[in-house]
XYZ file of C-alpha atoms in Angstrom:
774
model
C 3.751 -24.603 50.142
C 6.064 -23.870 47.329
C 4.706 -25.028 43.949
C 5.959 -24.592 40.420
C 2.949 -22.253 39.408
C 3.626 -19.364 41.869
C 7.761 -19.617 41.810
C 9.916 -17.858 39.401
C 11.780 -20.554 37.476
C 15.450 -20.440 36.705
C 18.185 -18.739 38.700
C 17.178 -15.083 39.326
C 18.657 -12.363 41.351
C 17.534 -11.086 44.798
C 18.911 -9.108 47.763
C 22.115 -11.081 49.078
C 22.444 -13.614 46.352
C 19.926 -15.634 44.025
C 17.006 -18.025 43.875
C 16.854 -21.158 41.941
C 13.986 -23.162 40.763
C 13.819 -25.899 38.117
C 11.203 -28.332 37.097
C 12.382 -32.086 36.897
C 9.631 -34.227 37.668
C 11.227 -37.529 37.423
C 14.819 -36.568 38.910
C 16.266 -37.836 42.283
C 18.677 -35.029 42.644
C 19.551 -31.667 40.982
C 22.234 -29.316 41.704
C 22.983 -25.802 40.519
C 26.779 -25.737 39.679
C 28.345 -22.284 40.057
C 31.196 -22.209 37.468
C 34.386 -19.910 38.384
C 37.363 -19.582 35.982
C 40.110 -21.957 36.903
C 43.348 -20.682 38.011
C 45.273 -20.015 34.619
C 41.957 -19.577 32.761
C 41.557 -23.137 31.470
C 38.203 -24.566 32.138
C 35.999 -24.055 35.320
C 35.846 -24.595 38.899
C 32.496 -26.087 39.949
C 30.617 -25.366 43.071
C 27.499 -27.447 43.564
C 24.513 -26.447 45.438
C 21.916 -29.165 45.773
C 18.279 -28.283 45.322
C 15.097 -29.374 47.381
C 12.553 -31.227 45.796
C 8.995 -29.582 46.245
C 5.525 -31.012 45.273
C 4.966 -31.164 41.585
C 8.321 -31.893 40.389
C 9.599 -28.511 41.540
C 13.164 -28.304 42.971
C 14.337 -25.020 44.660
C 17.213 -23.446 46.748
C 19.056 -20.252 47.493
C 22.278 -19.268 46.029
C 23.696 -16.865 48.722
C 26.621 -14.401 47.341
C 25.760 -14.960 43.692
C 26.067 -11.981 41.640
C 25.402 -10.581 38.131
C 27.851 -12.379 35.708
C 27.969 -15.455 37.469
C 28.116 -18.634 35.108
C 26.207 -21.780 36.102
C 24.546 -25.044 34.661
C 22.683 -27.897 36.187
C 23.269 -31.401 36.723
C 20.498 -33.843 37.185
C 20.382 -37.332 38.338
C 17.800 -40.131 37.988
C 16.829 -43.042 36.344
C 18.183 -44.077 33.008
C 15.229 -46.060 31.358
C 15.565 -45.094 27.602
C 12.257 -47.367 26.823
C 10.485 -45.096 29.208
C 11.929 -41.704 27.829
C 14.054 -41.326 30.830
C 17.676 -40.379 29.900
C 19.218 -38.629 33.238
C 23.025 -38.462 33.236
C 24.662 -36.295 36.018
C 27.752 -35.992 34.022
C 26.170 -33.849 31.894
C 26.113 -30.096 32.487
C 22.853 -28.715 31.277
C 21.838 -25.558 30.247
C 18.801 -23.869 32.354
C 15.905 -23.436 30.127
C 15.217 -20.304 32.033
C 18.814 -18.684 31.622
C 18.480 -15.213 30.520
C 21.880 -15.243 28.910
C 24.114 -18.000 27.497
C 27.866 -18.132 26.868
C 30.228 -20.531 25.006
C 29.586 -22.619 21.898
C 29.113 -26.326 21.381
C 32.124 -28.074 20.827
C 31.122 -31.433 19.272
C 32.197 -34.667 20.569
C 31.350 -37.877 22.320
C 30.717 -35.709 25.731
C 27.713 -34.124 24.668
C 25.588 -37.148 24.419
C 24.035 -38.991 27.165
C 24.026 -42.312 25.277
C 27.388 -44.086 24.352
C 28.598 -43.174 20.978
C 31.273 -44.132 18.479
C 33.444 -42.697 15.802
C 33.931 -39.238 14.465
C 30.134 -38.956 13.483
C 29.257 -39.918 17.151
C 26.799 -42.564 16.101
C 24.920 -44.406 18.682
C 26.874 -47.387 19.818
C 23.565 -49.312 20.342
C 21.004 -48.322 17.266
C 18.198 -49.708 19.415
C 17.061 -47.007 21.794
C 16.076 -49.200 24.538
C 19.389 -50.971 24.554
C 21.465 -47.446 25.059
C 23.628 -47.296 27.819
C 24.521 -43.973 29.777
C 27.897 -42.528 28.703
C 29.181 -41.032 32.094
C 31.336 -38.533 29.924
C 31.427 -35.256 31.513
C 30.117 -32.489 29.193
C 31.517 -29.302 31.025
C 33.523 -27.156 28.766
C 31.722 -28.714 25.590
C 28.428 -27.003 26.036
C 27.140 -23.485 26.597
C 26.347 -22.353 29.908
C 23.932 -19.895 31.534
C 24.774 -16.585 33.099
C 22.963 -14.883 35.818
C 21.754 -11.513 34.791
C 19.266 -8.912 35.456
C 16.667 -8.626 32.962
C 16.528 -5.172 31.002
C 13.172 -3.261 30.873
C 12.009 -1.906 27.683
C 9.909 1.138 27.337
C 6.357 -0.225 26.844
C 4.728 3.129 25.921
C 7.501 3.487 22.802
C 5.858 0.580 20.771
C 4.302 2.000 17.524
C 1.314 -0.439 18.141
C 0.635 -0.114 14.046
C -2.891 -1.137 13.232
C -2.984 -4.605 11.044
C -4.653 -2.360 8.398
C -1.510 -0.560 7.874
C 0.987 -3.143 8.734
C 3.677 -4.313 5.948
C 5.889 -6.927 7.312
C 9.586 -7.150 6.032
C 10.967 -10.678 6.960
C 14.722 -10.532 7.307
C 17.766 -12.490 8.644
C 19.572 -10.163 11.214
C 22.874 -11.025 10.290
C 22.148 -11.464 6.481
C 20.295 -7.908 5.939
C 23.436 -6.069 6.903
C 26.515 -8.429 6.539
C 27.305 -6.853 3.289
C 25.773 -3.304 3.845
C 28.281 -0.694 2.479
C 27.129 2.006 4.638
C 27.130 0.261 7.847
C 30.388 0.132 9.710
C 32.199 -3.174 9.424
C 32.326 -3.800 13.155
C 28.410 -3.343 13.083
C 27.385 -5.632 10.225
C 25.346 -8.640 10.956
C 24.395 -7.317 14.395
C 21.785 -5.775 16.375
C 23.601 -2.528 16.148
C 23.739 -2.948 12.648
C 19.818 -3.777 12.158
C 19.415 -0.221 13.961
C 21.997 1.748 11.750
C 20.427 4.783 10.539
C 21.129 3.724 6.737
C 19.036 0.281 7.295
C 16.272 2.228 9.126
C 16.123 4.782 6.098
C 15.706 1.853 3.905
C 13.079 0.253 5.740
C 11.056 3.294 6.140
C 11.564 4.753 2.668
C 10.458 1.440 1.276
C 7.343 1.503 3.208
C 7.784 -1.198 5.761
C 6.262 -0.997 8.987
C 7.428 -4.050 10.871
C 10.600 -5.980 10.576
C 10.051 -9.681 11.273
C 13.383 -11.430 12.204
C 14.338 -15.021 11.609
C 15.097 -16.727 14.936
C 17.212 -14.508 17.463
C 17.001 -16.774 20.377
C 20.168 -18.704 21.116
C 20.755 -21.247 18.553
C 22.166 -24.861 18.752
C 23.096 -26.613 15.152
C 21.601 -29.948 14.857
C 23.791 -33.104 15.154
C 23.315 -33.647 11.558
C 24.783 -30.605 10.329
C 27.694 -30.792 12.825
C 28.467 -34.348 11.338
C 28.972 -32.308 8.030
C 30.910 -29.709 9.507
C 28.210 -26.973 8.861
C 25.764 -24.910 11.167
C 22.428 -23.644 11.166
C 22.282 -20.261 9.715
C 18.671 -19.485 9.573
C 18.158 -20.367 13.464
C 15.393 -22.729 13.551
C 16.728 -24.843 16.121
C 16.297 -23.196 19.576
C 18.967 -24.117 22.377
C 17.293 -21.163 24.825
C 14.083 -19.342 24.663
C 14.911 -16.724 26.803
C 18.713 -15.838 25.900
C 19.261 -13.830 22.552
C 22.012 -15.432 20.368
C 25.344 -14.216 21.176
C 26.758 -14.072 17.835
C 24.337 -11.281 16.896
C 25.598 -8.615 19.244
C 28.697 -6.531 18.435
C 32.077 -7.882 19.364
C 32.245 -5.123 21.706
C 29.042 -5.946 23.487
C 30.280 -9.683 23.785
C 33.626 -8.375 25.252
C 31.858 -6.312 27.737
C 29.651 -9.142 29.055
C 26.269 -10.688 28.665
C 24.365 -7.577 30.307
C 25.773 -5.629 27.456
C 24.579 -8.111 24.778
C 20.912 -7.857 26.270
C 21.285 -3.889 26.387
C 22.266 -3.975 22.769
C 19.099 -6.185 21.627
C 16.680 -3.706 23.821
C 18.437 -0.449 22.339
C 18.204 -1.713 18.664
C 14.529 -2.648 19.226
C 13.981 0.888 20.653
C 15.886 2.840 17.852
C 13.523 0.858 15.374
C 10.680 1.960 17.463
C 11.828 5.704 17.312
C 11.500 5.384 13.556
C 7.756 4.031 13.686
C 9.067 0.384 12.853
C 7.705 -2.862 14.983
C 10.012 -5.563 15.577
C 8.583 -8.956 15.184
C 10.346 -12.221 16.001
C 10.431 -15.714 14.265
C 10.163 -17.891 17.373
C 10.517 -21.839 17.535
C 8.857 -23.575 20.388
C 7.767 -26.533 18.588
C 10.755 -28.295 18.963
C 14.365 -27.855 20.572
C 17.965 -28.365 18.971
C 18.265 -31.854 20.739
C 16.960 -33.769 17.938
C 15.943 -37.467 18.353
C 16.277 -38.823 21.711
C 18.351 -41.991 20.489
C 20.578 -39.809 18.187
C 20.759 -36.221 19.515
C 22.797 -34.538 22.272
C 21.695 -34.026 25.964
C 21.883 -30.143 26.334
C 19.042 -28.919 28.394
C 15.483 -30.377 28.333
C 16.309 -33.930 27.414
C 18.682 -34.391 30.517
C 16.289 -32.385 32.788
C 12.769 -33.770 32.192
C 12.269 -35.358 28.969
C 9.024 -36.901 29.651
C 7.845 -33.620 30.886
C 8.737 -31.705 27.914
C 8.837 -33.814 24.990
C 5.976 -35.667 23.225
C 7.248 -39.475 23.416
C 5.696 -42.693 22.230
C 5.172 -45.740 24.613
C 8.668 -46.744 23.778
C 10.354 -43.818 24.941
C 10.997 -42.384 21.218
C 10.127 -38.947 20.098
C 6.632 -38.031 18.248
C 7.913 -35.950 15.760
C 5.425 -33.442 14.034
C 7.917 -30.816 13.070
C 10.606 -33.148 10.937
C 13.205 -31.642 13.304
C 13.635 -34.722 15.393
C 11.551 -34.021 18.520
C 8.232 -32.044 19.405
C 7.380 -30.284 22.716
C 4.297 -31.313 24.262
C 2.105 -28.677 25.058
C -0.534 -30.799 26.517
C 1.664 -30.367 29.585
C 1.504 -27.463 31.977
C 5.376 -27.030 32.268
C 5.428 -26.562 28.455
C 2.881 -24.180 28.112
C 4.553 -21.872 31.205
C 7.702 -22.313 29.489
C 6.334 -20.627 26.272
C 4.222 -18.122 27.846
C 7.086 -16.989 30.425
C 9.636 -16.790 27.297
C 7.138 -14.589 25.286
C 6.304 -12.232 28.209
C 10.191 -11.745 28.646
C 10.927 -10.842 25.223
C 8.172 -8.400 25.126
C 8.799 -6.683 28.789
C 12.687 -6.959 28.422
C 13.252 -5.905 25.065
C 10.136 -4.327 23.661
C 9.306 -6.876 20.991
C 6.116 -5.972 19.319
C 4.947 -9.533 18.331
C 5.939 -13.024 17.264
C 5.569 -15.393 14.228
C 5.194 -19.123 15.592
C 7.183 -21.693 13.458
C 5.172 -24.897 12.585
C 2.209 -23.550 14.805
C -0.154 -26.700 14.807
C 2.618 -28.200 17.078
C 1.749 -25.641 19.842
C -1.780 -26.843 19.717
C -1.471 -30.576 19.558
C -2.697 -32.153 22.979
C -1.827 -35.217 24.739
C -3.538 -37.140 21.901
C -1.375 -35.604 19.209
C -4.090 -34.103 17.641
C -4.407 -30.144 16.758
C -7.197 -28.139 18.442
C -7.548 -24.537 17.973
C -8.838 -24.295 21.809
C -5.345 -25.827 22.850
C -4.104 -24.336 26.116
C -1.085 -22.442 24.781
C -3.286 -20.643 21.916
C -6.011 -19.601 24.306
C -3.490 -18.473 27.118
C -1.610 -16.412 24.386
C -4.784 -14.735 23.198
C -5.906 -14.225 26.737
C -2.583 -12.886 28.630
C -2.809 -9.134 29.272
C 1.131 -8.741 27.874
C 0.746 -10.926 24.788
C -2.790 -9.857 23.818
C -1.317 -6.308 22.938
C 1.265 -7.775 20.599
C 0.837 -9.083 17.134
C 0.544 -12.885 16.791
C 1.237 -14.685 13.599
C 1.051 -18.494 13.188
C 2.749 -20.675 10.494
C -0.160 -22.873 10.047
C 1.391 -25.979 9.090
C 3.554 -29.009 10.492
C 4.426 -32.162 9.271
C 2.241 -34.121 11.631
C -1.056 -35.710 11.332
C -3.419 -33.475 9.648
C -0.890 -30.669 9.729
C -2.138 -28.121 7.294
C -4.272 -25.728 9.353
C -4.401 -22.562 7.288
C -7.606 -20.439 8.515
C -7.843 -22.599 11.700
C -6.238 -20.521 14.477
C -8.306 -18.697 16.914
C -8.465 -14.982 17.251
C -6.323 -12.938 17.966
C -3.829 -14.612 15.681
C -3.213 -13.850 11.975
C -1.624 -16.564 9.471
C 0.873 -17.049 7.198
C -1.419 -17.461 3.886
C 0.421 -20.298 1.871
C -2.266 -20.353 -0.586
C -1.897 -16.497 -1.446
C 1.703 -17.508 -2.436
C 0.510 -20.615 -4.286
C -2.304 -18.610 -6.156
C -0.145 -16.017 -7.345
C 2.813 -17.872 -8.311
C 0.535 -20.048 -10.262
C -1.050 -17.492 -12.171
C 1.765 -15.244 -13.180
C 4.537 -18.081 -13.229
C 3.296 -21.573 -13.478
C 0.369 -21.376 -15.898
C 2.335 -19.131 -18.367
C 5.094 -21.698 -18.288
C 3.179 -24.453 -18.887
C 1.455 -22.618 -21.870
C 4.519 -21.349 -23.374
C 5.593 -25.157 -23.658
C 2.496 -26.240 -25.075
C 0.976 -28.148 -22.058
C -2.474 -28.061 -20.579
C -2.843 -25.010 -18.350
C -6.153 -24.028 -16.700
C -6.709 -20.489 -15.955
C -5.934 -19.877 -12.248
C -7.878 -16.794 -12.639
C -10.597 -17.895 -9.992
C -7.954 -18.785 -7.261
C -6.227 -15.484 -7.868
C -9.282 -13.486 -7.345
C -10.001 -15.142 -4.172
C -6.804 -14.623 -2.845
C -6.584 -11.094 -3.979
C -9.953 -10.099 -2.049
C -8.696 -11.636 1.384
C -9.128 -15.542 0.941
C -12.513 -15.428 2.405
C -12.658 -19.185 2.264
C -9.972 -19.309 5.028
C -10.725 -16.473 7.207
C -14.546 -15.527 6.391
C -16.074 -12.470 6.030
C -19.068 -12.943 8.259
C -19.499 -11.525 11.917
C -17.172 -12.878 14.220
C -14.629 -14.176 11.352
C -11.435 -12.694 11.606
C -11.372 -11.246 7.768
C -8.511 -10.304 5.547
C -6.416 -8.879 8.294
C -5.830 -12.262 9.552
C -4.009 -13.141 6.362
C -0.315 -12.599 6.128
C -0.048 -12.651 2.499
C 3.376 -13.323 0.693
C 4.792 -14.493 -2.693
C 8.201 -15.631 -0.928
C 9.694 -16.188 2.373
C 12.979 -17.422 3.674
C 12.401 -20.883 2.527
C 11.712 -20.941 -1.099
C 12.952 -19.250 -4.065
C 13.637 -15.432 -3.837
C 11.552 -13.502 -5.845
C 14.102 -13.192 -8.645
C 15.015 -16.830 -8.664
C 11.314 -17.844 -9.040
C 11.287 -15.867 -12.352
C 14.768 -17.493 -13.331
C 14.543 -21.170 -12.314
C 12.170 -24.088 -12.986
C 14.226 -26.375 -10.524
C 15.874 -26.009 -7.352
C 19.650 -26.033 -7.292
C 20.586 -27.007 -3.462
C 23.809 -28.800 -3.847
C 25.685 -26.603 -1.709
C 23.565 -27.597 1.198
C 25.273 -31.013 1.388
C 21.982 -33.182 1.097
C 22.712 -34.109 -2.748
C 19.796 -31.712 -3.524
C 17.352 -33.788 -1.924
C 16.226 -30.879 0.615
C 13.970 -27.900 -0.033
C 10.516 -28.257 -1.927
C 10.244 -29.118 -5.478
C 6.593 -27.595 -5.606
C 8.125 -24.025 -6.676
C 5.515 -22.884 -9.114
C 8.413 -20.910 -10.853
C 9.495 -20.019 -14.323
C 12.706 -19.495 -16.015
C 11.026 -17.599 -18.806
C 13.033 -19.977 -21.351
C 16.561 -19.838 -19.791
C 17.577 -21.621 -16.552
C 19.540 -19.491 -14.080
C 21.575 -16.520 -14.343
C 24.842 -15.755 -16.551
C 27.561 -18.148 -15.472
C 25.612 -20.243 -13.036
C 26.585 -17.986 -9.934
C 24.446 -16.574 -7.208
C 24.020 -13.059 -8.620
C 21.172 -11.842 -10.423
C 23.596 -9.317 -12.194
C 24.577 -9.501 -16.107
C 22.596 -9.542 -19.394
C 19.834 -11.830 -18.262
C 18.486 -8.745 -16.010
C 19.457 -6.185 -18.306
C 23.079 -5.150 -17.543
C 24.763 -3.887 -21.027
C 27.750 -5.801 -22.150
C 31.251 -4.036 -22.574
C 30.808 -3.411 -26.243
C 27.325 -1.966 -25.967
C 23.811 -3.203 -26.414
C 24.614 -4.955 -29.751
C 27.028 -7.298 -27.685
C 24.208 -8.555 -25.598
C 22.212 -11.723 -27.052
C 18.617 -10.318 -27.994
C 17.103 -13.544 -26.466
C 18.828 -12.646 -23.242
C 17.471 -9.289 -23.322
C 14.085 -10.326 -24.048
C 13.957 -13.048 -21.232
C 15.435 -10.286 -18.722
C 12.630 -7.932 -19.681
C 9.906 -10.592 -19.128
C 11.458 -11.889 -15.758
C 11.485 -8.151 -14.488
C 7.942 -7.790 -15.544
C 6.921 -10.910 -13.700
C 8.588 -9.727 -10.518
C 6.669 -6.329 -10.788
C 3.454 -8.441 -11.450
C 4.170 -10.599 -8.154
C 4.730 -7.572 -6.041
C 1.847 -5.704 -7.365
C -0.361 -8.677 -6.660
C 0.817 -8.745 -3.041
C 0.926 -5.062 -2.362
C -2.538 -4.490 -3.916
C -4.367 -7.514 -2.264
C -6.712 -7.362 0.884
C -4.596 -8.468 3.735
C -1.210 -7.903 5.231
C 1.590 -8.098 2.912
C 4.953 -9.469 3.815
C 7.855 -8.764 1.687
C 11.244 -10.823 1.831
C 14.442 -8.996 2.567
C 16.200 -8.296 -0.892
C 13.110 -9.027 -3.164
C 12.866 -5.512 -3.451
C 16.283 -5.320 -5.093
C 15.924 -8.766 -6.952
C 18.225 -10.683 -4.694
C 19.114 -13.949 -6.012
C 20.300 -17.383 -4.100
C 21.548 -18.932 -7.187
C 18.552 -21.226 -7.473
C 19.105 -22.327 -3.842
C 15.609 -22.576 -2.305
C 16.563 -23.939 1.371
C 19.987 -22.366 2.179
C 19.355 -22.898 5.953
C 22.985 -23.959 6.467
C 24.808 -21.305 4.491
C 25.850 -18.185 6.254
C 27.376 -16.655 3.195
C 26.947 -14.471 0.222
C 24.328 -17.176 -0.969
C 22.067 -15.674 1.838
C 23.266 -12.197 2.533
C 21.731 -9.397 0.573
C 23.941 -7.523 -1.724
C 23.500 -3.920 -1.594
C 25.357 -3.356 -4.748
C 22.678 -2.477 -7.239
C 22.464 -2.519 -10.919
C 20.172 -0.135 -12.839
C 17.278 -2.607 -13.012
C 17.757 -3.134 -9.520
C 17.314 0.424 -8.481
C 14.240 0.365 -10.873
C 12.808 -2.591 -9.020
C 13.330 -0.770 -5.542
C 11.772 2.272 -6.757
C 8.770 0.296 -8.260
C 8.284 -1.474 -4.759
C 8.379 1.887 -2.928
C 5.714 3.151 -5.322
C 3.555 0.071 -4.867
C 3.922 0.627 -1.114
C 3.070 4.283 -1.302
C -0.042 3.509 -3.340
C -1.482 0.915 -1.049
C -0.870 3.424 1.921
C -2.642 6.391 0.125
C -5.771 4.569 -0.841
C -7.847 3.041 2.203
C -9.693 0.886 -0.183
C -6.583 -1.423 -0.489
C -6.067 -1.885 3.026
C -9.418 -1.789 4.643
C -9.925 -4.108 7.648
C -13.398 -5.343 6.317
C -13.476 -7.910 3.578
C -14.428 -6.654 0.098
C -18.136 -7.055 -0.701
C -19.928 -7.351 -4.021
C -21.215 -3.987 -4.965
C -24.932 -5.349 -5.137
C -24.711 -6.638 -1.513
C -25.798 -4.544 1.459
C -22.921 -1.931 2.188
C -20.983 -2.796 5.164
C -18.917 0.465 6.785
C -15.219 -0.110 6.062
C -15.829 -2.675 3.255
C -14.565 -1.904 -0.092
C -17.523 -2.565 -2.762
C -16.339 -5.176 -5.523
C -17.206 -5.288 -9.201
C -15.596 -8.000 -11.683
C -15.653 -7.111 -15.271
C -14.217 -9.148 -18.199
C -12.095 -8.091 -20.778
C -14.819 -6.695 -23.168
C -16.050 -4.448 -20.211
C -19.146 -6.686 -19.373
C -19.883 -8.192 -15.921
C -18.378 -11.370 -15.023
C -20.460 -14.389 -15.427
C -19.856 -17.358 -13.184
C -18.905 -19.571 -15.974
C -16.317 -16.885 -17.015
C -14.395 -17.934 -13.944
C -14.090 -21.537 -15.000
C -13.086 -20.770 -18.645
C -9.544 -22.104 -19.158
C -8.813 -19.343 -21.894
C -9.889 -16.726 -19.695
C -7.134 -14.999 -18.258
C -7.822 -11.239 -18.018
C -10.114 -9.726 -15.503
C -10.867 -6.071 -14.181
C -11.962 -5.407 -10.804
C -13.236 -2.403 -9.361
C -12.859 -1.214 -5.836
C -15.503 0.929 -4.700
C -14.646 3.327 -1.551
C -17.782 4.804 -0.805
C -17.577 2.636 2.646
C -13.745 3.174 3.152
C -13.183 6.850 2.220
C -10.641 7.797 -0.306
C -10.804 7.068 -4.218
C -12.375 4.129 -6.102
C -9.802 1.961 -8.014
C -9.553 -0.226 -11.081
C -7.349 -3.048 -11.275
C -6.535 -4.910 -14.813
C -4.892 -8.008 -14.622
C -3.930 -9.424 -17.828
C -2.698 -12.841 -17.806
C -2.321 -13.725 -21.344
C 1.034 -14.528 -23.202
C 0.093 -11.789 -25.930
C -0.561 -8.280 -25.870
C -4.344 -7.404 -26.019
C -7.070 -4.801 -25.316
C -9.567 -4.287 -22.561
C -12.489 -2.123 -22.576
C -12.685 0.046 -19.587
C -16.092 -0.870 -17.974
C -19.269 1.080 -17.352
C -18.799 1.280 -13.613
C -21.635 3.344 -11.973
C -20.582 6.501 -11.116
C -17.270 6.587 -13.056
C -16.789 9.010 -15.991
C -13.490 8.038 -16.662
C -10.093 6.321 -15.628
C -6.631 7.788 -15.046
C -3.779 5.091 -15.299
C -1.837 5.428 -11.980
C 0.752 2.361 -12.479
C 1.498 -0.294 -14.922
C 3.643 -3.245 -14.628
C 4.719 -3.162 -18.061
C 6.667 -0.045 -17.461
C 10.049 -0.530 -16.056
C 9.998 2.319 -13.787
C 7.550 5.299 -13.326
C 8.597 8.952 -12.980
C 7.694 10.199 -9.414
C 4.048 11.411 -9.336
C 3.198 10.507 -12.785
C -0.283 10.485 -14.038
C -1.521 8.693 -17.194
C -3.879 10.268 -19.571
C -7.639 10.289 -18.683
C -9.489 7.636 -20.695
C -13.032 7.562 -21.056
C -15.570 4.762 -19.779
C -15.879 2.203 -22.655
C -12.366 3.168 -24.253
C -10.316 0.403 -25.669
C -7.217 0.136 -24.193
C -3.840 -1.640 -25.051
C -2.698 -3.772 -22.221
C 0.814 -5.659 -22.490
C 0.973 -9.333 -22.131
C 1.401 -10.624 -18.459
C 0.803 -7.197 -16.849
C -0.938 -5.464 -14.068
C -2.333 -1.771 -14.122
C -3.942 0.255 -11.687
C -6.466 3.102 -12.513
C -8.125 5.773 -10.232
C -11.886 5.941 -11.214
C -12.812 9.380 -11.833
C -16.380 10.573 -11.001
C -18.035 13.292 -13.700
C -16.633 16.372 -11.560
C -12.984 15.265 -11.638
C -13.233 14.474 -15.397
C -13.359 17.816 -16.062
C -10.870 19.114 -13.614
C -8.144 16.462 -14.579
C -8.647 16.577 -18.177
C -5.224 18.162 -18.602
C -2.068 17.688 -16.391
C -1.276 20.697 -14.225
C 1.791 22.690 -15.167
C 5.055 20.726 -14.537
C 3.286 17.556 -13.765
C 4.944 14.464 -15.180
C 2.767 11.996 -17.464
C 3.065 8.376 -17.286
C 3.584 6.503 -20.402
C 0.250 5.163 -21.665
C 1.776 2.874 -24.198
C 4.761 1.211 -22.670
C 6.276 0.368 -26.173
C 9.698 -0.200 -24.548
C 8.344 -2.734 -22.069
C 7.097 -5.093 -24.955
C 10.356 -5.551 -26.830
């Protein structure tokens, strides 16, 4: 007996032709439509091969003579009962959800909709879903089709398999990263081959990144709402096919050579990054599809195939949407779980992908009752699978459904995006100072920052069996929200270009414009006097207020970067933040495939400084085990744990922090000593000065420390390579700049004598950053 569980789904090559297998549980007929070019090259000639129904809603058949390169689609007939969620229409040429390659683009028109529509906006003729009638319009030529190909095979042994403790994630859009890169040849920009270009690889490795996390690269279909506005989905969070790469991201040469060449370009690009020691993580969207709401969206694949088997529907056939995108896949159903598992394994084995970030991941853990469970079938299956358990699995731990915020609630081996880290860091360095500068009540934010700095034990635990700080993928910015530069230059979002009257995107930005909203001229560039460029008539031609604001903004960027990189957990940088990229205050440019979203690699001097600062911070993290320990930091007076930093908190006067100090709204400065006795390497002291005015700290009497040597100070624009500060004694009163971070190396007595003076030729960092205080 043939079953869906034992049969390879999709159209797969075999000796003499291909096999076909499709799950369509409520269908009455399923045909594979083999598509050959019509005479003259206009349209297709269809050859229909009926499939046979098997138990479990499986339809199978043989396709003799089919070869690689064959274009095909599916036609499915069955009941039309919208109130029951059944929307079969044999006039629709559907994409096989298991197609390994796709070809063609969406050509928007009434043909794509299974229900009748009217007007140029393709609005439903009947607003009530239950009253909608089947359109009967043929969608052939208007929708992408599948292509029969042999899956490539990646070299599993070449994967870097970087430990979590050494991982630094770099989130990027495949197209936007290289679209403007001057060293990438024009024909490679915005493609897989462009990502693998030596200039891009060198930037990533010199920066200190170990993994590239790409926004969605699976085949995309824009939402109908965007199509009605004449726009397209740039970010890609609107999946059409979970197996096929998005063809637009391949070079023109690969697309011209055919789908097999597109797949080969993906595999070869991943291999090139592996050769440089870089992992490749994919942002994947299994929570919903591009088909939108059943009553309003097109019928492209799952909806016409088996809507009740793939989507979560209510008792009246309407979508139950926990994603905010019109529909939600139902992972309480085995065929949905299998679709995701088969797809994920394919990307690992065919292309060599090293891991995945799961968009709106609580939806993947929602069962038939709609509630989230950490022991949901798909989540447990991924952790137990022999292929996927050897990859990095990262959850975006929130969706828009009931009880949708689930940070800290995913099972092993998942790591999670830590939004509480983002909020705590930006609250301390941006939101609280903004309110204080405006005379508003502020609070301190110090306790929350300390909790995030040390691994978010409230979310990821610290005891036996808990996941610990490596489960926290910490970030201060991501693709959605302000860039680092914009978070320091805008109090409010400026999203008008998105076409939604500035309604889209969050209003909870925790940002600070430092007294002036935006950049000079209101454009999307962070260049100009507000970030340190000098006017044509020299420095005197620049407004002194703008220079002051520019310096403050740059320091805030460095503070946020330092907080991210020096914290326990796995840091994630957003592409372009290392060079101060701006989006002109747009915090949601999901539909803007233009200079708003692309990284501009033409760097002003201040951007070069920021890039070097980011490199220095990541090198500092890599060099000090106490900063990337897998075990959570422990209080110094607690029982030592192998691999765990020992943690001591001191106030600005060099006294141990008392519990009430954490709740004092005026207390905005703290010193934290990270002891390396259980991690190896050197002890470090971090000084976090969050006051609006310059001040002093007393270097603490940490047991075993005879003095401290300054390694890095955010008040300094750019440190000379290898510079060391003067050796300061325990108890020394040290001036610190307002809103700044300092990193000291704790020196035991033996080192104090040996390091009292710099070696010949060694640079010395400025201990009094007077130029940064202007």
